[in-house]
CSV table of C-alpha atoms in Angstrom, one decimal:
chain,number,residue,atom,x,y,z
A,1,UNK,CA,19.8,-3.7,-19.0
A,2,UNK,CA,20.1,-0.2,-19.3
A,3,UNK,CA,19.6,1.7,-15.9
A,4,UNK,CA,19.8,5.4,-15.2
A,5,UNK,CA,20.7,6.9,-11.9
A,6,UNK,CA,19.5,10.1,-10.9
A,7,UNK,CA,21.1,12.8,-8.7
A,8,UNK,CA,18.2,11.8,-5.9
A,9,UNK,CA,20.2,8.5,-5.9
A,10,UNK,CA,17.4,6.8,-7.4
A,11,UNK,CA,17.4,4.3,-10.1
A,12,UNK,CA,15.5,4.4,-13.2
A,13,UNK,CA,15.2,0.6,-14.9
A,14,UNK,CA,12.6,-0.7,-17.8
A,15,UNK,CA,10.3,-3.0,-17.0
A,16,UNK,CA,8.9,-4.5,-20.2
A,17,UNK,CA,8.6,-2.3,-23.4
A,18,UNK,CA,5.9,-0.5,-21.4
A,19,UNK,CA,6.6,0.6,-18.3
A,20,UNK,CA,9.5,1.3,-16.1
A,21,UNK,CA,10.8,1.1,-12.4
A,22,UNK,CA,12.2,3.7,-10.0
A,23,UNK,CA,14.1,2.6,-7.2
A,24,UNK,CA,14.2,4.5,-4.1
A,25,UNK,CA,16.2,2.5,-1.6
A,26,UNK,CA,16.2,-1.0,-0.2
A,27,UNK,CA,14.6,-0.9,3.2
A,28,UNK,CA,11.0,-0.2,4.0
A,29,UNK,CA,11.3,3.4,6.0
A,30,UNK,CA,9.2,6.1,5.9
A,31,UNK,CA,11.7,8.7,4.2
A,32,UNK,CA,11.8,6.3,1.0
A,33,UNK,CA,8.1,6.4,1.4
A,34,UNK,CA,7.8,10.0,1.2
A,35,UNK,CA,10.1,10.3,-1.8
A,36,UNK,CA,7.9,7.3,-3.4
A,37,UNK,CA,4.6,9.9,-2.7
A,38,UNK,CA,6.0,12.9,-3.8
A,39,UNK,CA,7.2,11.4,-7.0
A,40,UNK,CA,3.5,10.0,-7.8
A,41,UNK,CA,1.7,12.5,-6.8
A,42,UNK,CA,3.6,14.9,-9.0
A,43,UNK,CA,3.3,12.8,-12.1
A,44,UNK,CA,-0.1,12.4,-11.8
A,45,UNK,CA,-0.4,16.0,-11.5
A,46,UNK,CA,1.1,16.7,-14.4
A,47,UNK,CA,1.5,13.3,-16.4
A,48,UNK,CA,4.0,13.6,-19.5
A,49,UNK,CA,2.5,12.3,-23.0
A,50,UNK,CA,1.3,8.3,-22.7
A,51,UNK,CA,1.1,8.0,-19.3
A,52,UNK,CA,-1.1,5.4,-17.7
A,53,UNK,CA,-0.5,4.9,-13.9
A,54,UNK,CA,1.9,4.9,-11.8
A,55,UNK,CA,1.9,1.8,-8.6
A,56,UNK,CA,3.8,2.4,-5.3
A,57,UNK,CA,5.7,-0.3,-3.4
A,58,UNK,CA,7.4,-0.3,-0.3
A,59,UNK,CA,11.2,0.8,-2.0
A,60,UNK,CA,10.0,1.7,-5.5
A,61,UNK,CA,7.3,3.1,-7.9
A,62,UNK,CA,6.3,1.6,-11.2
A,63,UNK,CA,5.5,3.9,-14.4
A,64,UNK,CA,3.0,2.3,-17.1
A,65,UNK,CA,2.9,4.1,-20.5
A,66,UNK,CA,1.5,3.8,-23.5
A,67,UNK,CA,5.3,3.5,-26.2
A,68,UNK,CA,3.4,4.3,-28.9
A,69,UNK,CA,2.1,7.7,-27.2
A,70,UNK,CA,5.5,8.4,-26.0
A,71,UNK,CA,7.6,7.8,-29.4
A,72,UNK,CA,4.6,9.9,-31.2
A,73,UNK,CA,5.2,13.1,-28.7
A,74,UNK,CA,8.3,12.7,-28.7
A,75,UNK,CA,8.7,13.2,-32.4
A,76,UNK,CA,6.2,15.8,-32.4
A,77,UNK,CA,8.3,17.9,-29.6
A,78,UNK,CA,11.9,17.4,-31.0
A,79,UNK,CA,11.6,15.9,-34.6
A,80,UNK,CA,13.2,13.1,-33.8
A,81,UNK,CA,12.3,10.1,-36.4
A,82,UNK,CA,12.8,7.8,-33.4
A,83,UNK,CA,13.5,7.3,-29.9
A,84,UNK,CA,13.4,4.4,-27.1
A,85,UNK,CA,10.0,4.9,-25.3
A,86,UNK,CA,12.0,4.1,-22.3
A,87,UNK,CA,14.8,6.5,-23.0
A,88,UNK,CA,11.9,9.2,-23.7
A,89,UNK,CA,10.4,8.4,-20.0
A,90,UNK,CA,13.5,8.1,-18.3
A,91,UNK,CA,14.7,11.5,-19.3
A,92,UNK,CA,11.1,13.2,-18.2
A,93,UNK,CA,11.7,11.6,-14.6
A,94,UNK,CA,15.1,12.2,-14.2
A,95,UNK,CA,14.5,15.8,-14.8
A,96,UNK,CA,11.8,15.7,-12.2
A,97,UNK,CA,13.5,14.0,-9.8
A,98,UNK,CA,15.9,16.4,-9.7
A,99,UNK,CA,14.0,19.3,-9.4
A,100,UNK,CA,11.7,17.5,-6.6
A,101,UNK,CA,11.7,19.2,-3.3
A,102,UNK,CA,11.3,16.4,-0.3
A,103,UNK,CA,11.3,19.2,2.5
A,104,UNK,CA,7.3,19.5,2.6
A,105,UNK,CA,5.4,17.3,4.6
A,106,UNK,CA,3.3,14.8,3.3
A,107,UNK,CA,-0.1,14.9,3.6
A,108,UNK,CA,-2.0,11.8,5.6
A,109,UNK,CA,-5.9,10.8,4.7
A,110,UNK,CA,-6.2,9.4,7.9
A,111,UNK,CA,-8.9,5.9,7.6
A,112,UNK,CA,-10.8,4.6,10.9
A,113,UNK,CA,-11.5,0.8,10.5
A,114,UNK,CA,-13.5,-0.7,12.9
A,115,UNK,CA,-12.6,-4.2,14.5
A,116,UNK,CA,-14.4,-6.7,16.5
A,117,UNK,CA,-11.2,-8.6,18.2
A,118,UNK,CA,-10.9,-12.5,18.8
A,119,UNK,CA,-13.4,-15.2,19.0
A,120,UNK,CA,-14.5,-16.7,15.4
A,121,UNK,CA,-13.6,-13.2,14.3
A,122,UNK,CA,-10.1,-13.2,15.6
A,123,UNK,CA,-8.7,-17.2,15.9
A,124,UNK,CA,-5.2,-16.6,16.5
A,125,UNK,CA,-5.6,-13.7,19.0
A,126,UNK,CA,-5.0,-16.1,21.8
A,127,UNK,CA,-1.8,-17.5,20.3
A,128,UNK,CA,-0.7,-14.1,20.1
A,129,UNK,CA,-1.2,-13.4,23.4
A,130,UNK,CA,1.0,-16.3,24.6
A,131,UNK,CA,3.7,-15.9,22.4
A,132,UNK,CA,4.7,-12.2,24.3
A,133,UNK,CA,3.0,-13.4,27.5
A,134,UNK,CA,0.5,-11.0,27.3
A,135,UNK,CA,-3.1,-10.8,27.7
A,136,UNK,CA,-5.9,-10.5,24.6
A,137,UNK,CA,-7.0,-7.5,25.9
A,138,UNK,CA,-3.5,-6.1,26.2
A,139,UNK,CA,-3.0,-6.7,22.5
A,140,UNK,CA,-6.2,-5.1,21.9
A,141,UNK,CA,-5.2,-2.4,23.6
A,142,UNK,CA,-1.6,-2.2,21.7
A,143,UNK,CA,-3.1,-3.0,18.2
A,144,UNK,CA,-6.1,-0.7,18.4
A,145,UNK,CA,-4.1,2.3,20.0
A,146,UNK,CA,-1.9,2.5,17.2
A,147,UNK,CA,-1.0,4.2,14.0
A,148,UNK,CA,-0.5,2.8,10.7
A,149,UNK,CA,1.3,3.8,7.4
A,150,UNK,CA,-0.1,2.0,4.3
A,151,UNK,CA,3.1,1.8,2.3
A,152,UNK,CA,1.0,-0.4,-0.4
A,153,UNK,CA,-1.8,-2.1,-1.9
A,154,UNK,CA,-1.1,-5.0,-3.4
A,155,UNK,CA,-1.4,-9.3,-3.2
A,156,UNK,CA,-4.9,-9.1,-3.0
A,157,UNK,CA,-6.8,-6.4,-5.0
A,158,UNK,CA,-6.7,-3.2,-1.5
A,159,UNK,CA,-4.9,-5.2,0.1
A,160,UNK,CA,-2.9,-2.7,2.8
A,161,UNK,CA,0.4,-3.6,4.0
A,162,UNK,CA,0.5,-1.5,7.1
A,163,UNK,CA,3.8,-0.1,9.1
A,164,UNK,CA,4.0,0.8,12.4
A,165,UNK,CA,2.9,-1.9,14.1
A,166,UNK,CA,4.2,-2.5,17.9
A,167,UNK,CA,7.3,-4.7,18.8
A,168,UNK,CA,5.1,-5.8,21.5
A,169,UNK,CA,2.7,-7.9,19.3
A,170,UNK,CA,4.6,-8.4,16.3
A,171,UNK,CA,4.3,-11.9,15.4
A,172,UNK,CA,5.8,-14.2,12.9
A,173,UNK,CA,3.6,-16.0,10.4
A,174,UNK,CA,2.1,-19.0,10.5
A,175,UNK,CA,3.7,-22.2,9.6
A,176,UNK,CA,0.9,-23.7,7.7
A,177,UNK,CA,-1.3,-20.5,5.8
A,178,UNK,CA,-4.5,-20.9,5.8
A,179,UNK,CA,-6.2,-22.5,2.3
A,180,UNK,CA,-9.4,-19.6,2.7
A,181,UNK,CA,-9.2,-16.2,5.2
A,182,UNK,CA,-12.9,-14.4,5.5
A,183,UNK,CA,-12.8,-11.4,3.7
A,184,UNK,CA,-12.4,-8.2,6.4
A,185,UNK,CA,-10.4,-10.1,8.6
A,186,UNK,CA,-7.5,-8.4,10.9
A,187,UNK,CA,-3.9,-9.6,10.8
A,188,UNK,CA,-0.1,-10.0,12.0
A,189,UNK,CA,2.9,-10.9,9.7
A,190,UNK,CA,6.1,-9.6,11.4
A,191,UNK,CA,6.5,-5.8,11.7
A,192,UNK,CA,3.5,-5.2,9.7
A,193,UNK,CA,-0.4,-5.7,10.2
A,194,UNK,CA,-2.5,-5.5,7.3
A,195,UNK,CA,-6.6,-6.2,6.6
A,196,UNK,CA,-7.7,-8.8,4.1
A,197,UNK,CA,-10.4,-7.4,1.6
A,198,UNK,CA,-11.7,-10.0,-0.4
A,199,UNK,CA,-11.4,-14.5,0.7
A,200,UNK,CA,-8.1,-15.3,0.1
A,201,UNK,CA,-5.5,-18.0,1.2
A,202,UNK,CA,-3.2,-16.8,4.0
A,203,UNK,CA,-0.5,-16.8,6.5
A,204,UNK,CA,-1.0,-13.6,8.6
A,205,UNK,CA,-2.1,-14.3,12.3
A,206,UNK,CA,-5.7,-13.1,12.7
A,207,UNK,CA,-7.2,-11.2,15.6
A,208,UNK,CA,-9.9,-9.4,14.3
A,209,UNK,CA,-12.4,-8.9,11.3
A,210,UNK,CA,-14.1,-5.7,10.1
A,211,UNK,CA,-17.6,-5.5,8.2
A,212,UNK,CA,-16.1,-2.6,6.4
A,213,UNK,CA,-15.2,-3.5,2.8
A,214,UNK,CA,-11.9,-2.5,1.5
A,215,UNK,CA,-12.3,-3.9,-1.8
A,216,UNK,CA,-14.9,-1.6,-3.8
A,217,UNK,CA,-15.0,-2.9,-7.8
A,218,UNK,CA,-17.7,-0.5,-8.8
A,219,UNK,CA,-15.7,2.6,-7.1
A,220,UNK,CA,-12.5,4.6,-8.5
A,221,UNK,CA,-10.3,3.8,-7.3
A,222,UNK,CA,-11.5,0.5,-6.7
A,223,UNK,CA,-9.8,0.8,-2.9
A,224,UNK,CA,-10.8,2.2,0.5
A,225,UNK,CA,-7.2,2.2,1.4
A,226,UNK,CA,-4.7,3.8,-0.7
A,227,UNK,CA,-0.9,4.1,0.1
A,228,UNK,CA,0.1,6.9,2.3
A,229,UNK,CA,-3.1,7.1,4.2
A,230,UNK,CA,-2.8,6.6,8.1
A,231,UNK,CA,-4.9,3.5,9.2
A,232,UNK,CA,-6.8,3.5,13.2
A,233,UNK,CA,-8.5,0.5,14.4
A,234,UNK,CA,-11.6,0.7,16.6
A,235,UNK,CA,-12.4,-1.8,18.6
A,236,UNK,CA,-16.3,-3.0,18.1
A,237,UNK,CA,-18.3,-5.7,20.2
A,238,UNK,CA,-19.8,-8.9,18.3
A,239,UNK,CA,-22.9,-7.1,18.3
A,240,UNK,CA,-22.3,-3.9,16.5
A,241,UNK,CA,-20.3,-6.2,13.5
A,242,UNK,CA,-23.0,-7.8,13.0
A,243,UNK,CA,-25.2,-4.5,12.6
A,244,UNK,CA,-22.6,-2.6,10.9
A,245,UNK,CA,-22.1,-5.9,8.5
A,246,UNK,CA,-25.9,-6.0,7.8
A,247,UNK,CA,-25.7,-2.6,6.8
A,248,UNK,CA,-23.1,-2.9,4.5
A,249,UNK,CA,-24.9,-5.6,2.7
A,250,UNK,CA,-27.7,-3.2,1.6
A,251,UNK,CA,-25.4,-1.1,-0.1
């Protein structure tokens, strides 16, 4: 498979005949992040001939283009009678990849999402509790006082897979997932905390739901959350869900 390494020490692979992958790093840390943001935001600033998209994970970012756009500017630009679509790409990025300046500081969209905690809105909160000897309210406290990095959208359609999240709560999985999570609902896998947007089987602990919706098909993009925005939970009494959720069903 051919591969190209940049001088950023990243690594450019195909991915199909129509898009491609560049590789970052192994290990989910914020400076890969950054590098990952600065990358996308730059191509969708100024997107070369045939792009389509570009999707962030937690170590890498995948390019989708359009090879017969690419081949056709391509030949247009350098009279070439052909050229690998890939090849074509590959070249762009490494040339801005190398010329990419990491120094400046990202720029957070920072997200409050409202939470009411435990109860039939949060069934595992207690279990979460007793597995660090704490009390609900203390991992209330700890979950809702936090900060959170969305390194990515994905498994579900805005679903946020959130860093940052306490040692003090971090709980693993369940052993049996869960055949249908309600959509909004709050939860705990590991290092990471994360908000189900649409019904969904599961295995994240859940101590909370929200009435806001994350999932928005009629919007673009079709997701409250994108990655790189900075995610606070606010904690909300049974009472105000249910009026902020009857709300959110007029719209």
């Amino acid at each position: 498979m051919n591969q190209t390494v940049t001088k950023a020490s990243a690594v450019i692979s195909p991915l199909g005949d129509s898009a491609l992958v560049i590789t970052f790093g192994y290990s989910i840390q914020y400076d890969i992040h950054k590098q990952i943001k600065t990358c996308k935001d730059s191509i969708e600033l100024n997107p070369f001939p045939g792009f389509i998209e570009c999707v962030p994970a937690f170590t890498n970012l995948t390019i989708f283009y359009n090879p017969l756009e690419v081949v056709a500017a391509v030949k247009k630009r350098e009279k070439k009678e052909f050229v690998s679509p890939f090849e074509a790409v590959s070249s762009i990025l490494q040339s801005k990849l190398e010329n990419e300046q990491t120094e400046k500081e990202l720029d957070h969209r920072t997200v409050s999402i409202p939470v009411c905690y435990g109860g039939e809105y949060g069934p595992d909160l207690e279990y979460v509790a007793r597995h660090h000897n704490l009390t609900t309210e203390e991992v209330i406290s700890i979950h809702s006082e936090g900060e959170y990095l969305a390194y990515m959208i994905g498994f579900a359609p805005g679903f946020p897979f959130l860093g940052g999240l306490s040692e003090k709560i971090a709980t693993p999985r369940r052993s049996s997932p869960r055949t249908s999570i309600p959509a909004g609902s709050v939860g705990i896998a590991g290092m990471q905390t994360g908000v189900y947007p649409i019904s969904t089987p599961g295995g994240w602990q859940l101590i909370g739901q929200t009435p806001i919706k994350l999932f928005l098909p009629e919007q673009n993009p079709p997701s409250l959350l994108q990655a790189g925005d900075i995610v606070k939970f606010k904690p909300i009494s049974k009472e105000e869900y249910q009026e902020m959720q009857a709300k959110e069903g007029e719209k």
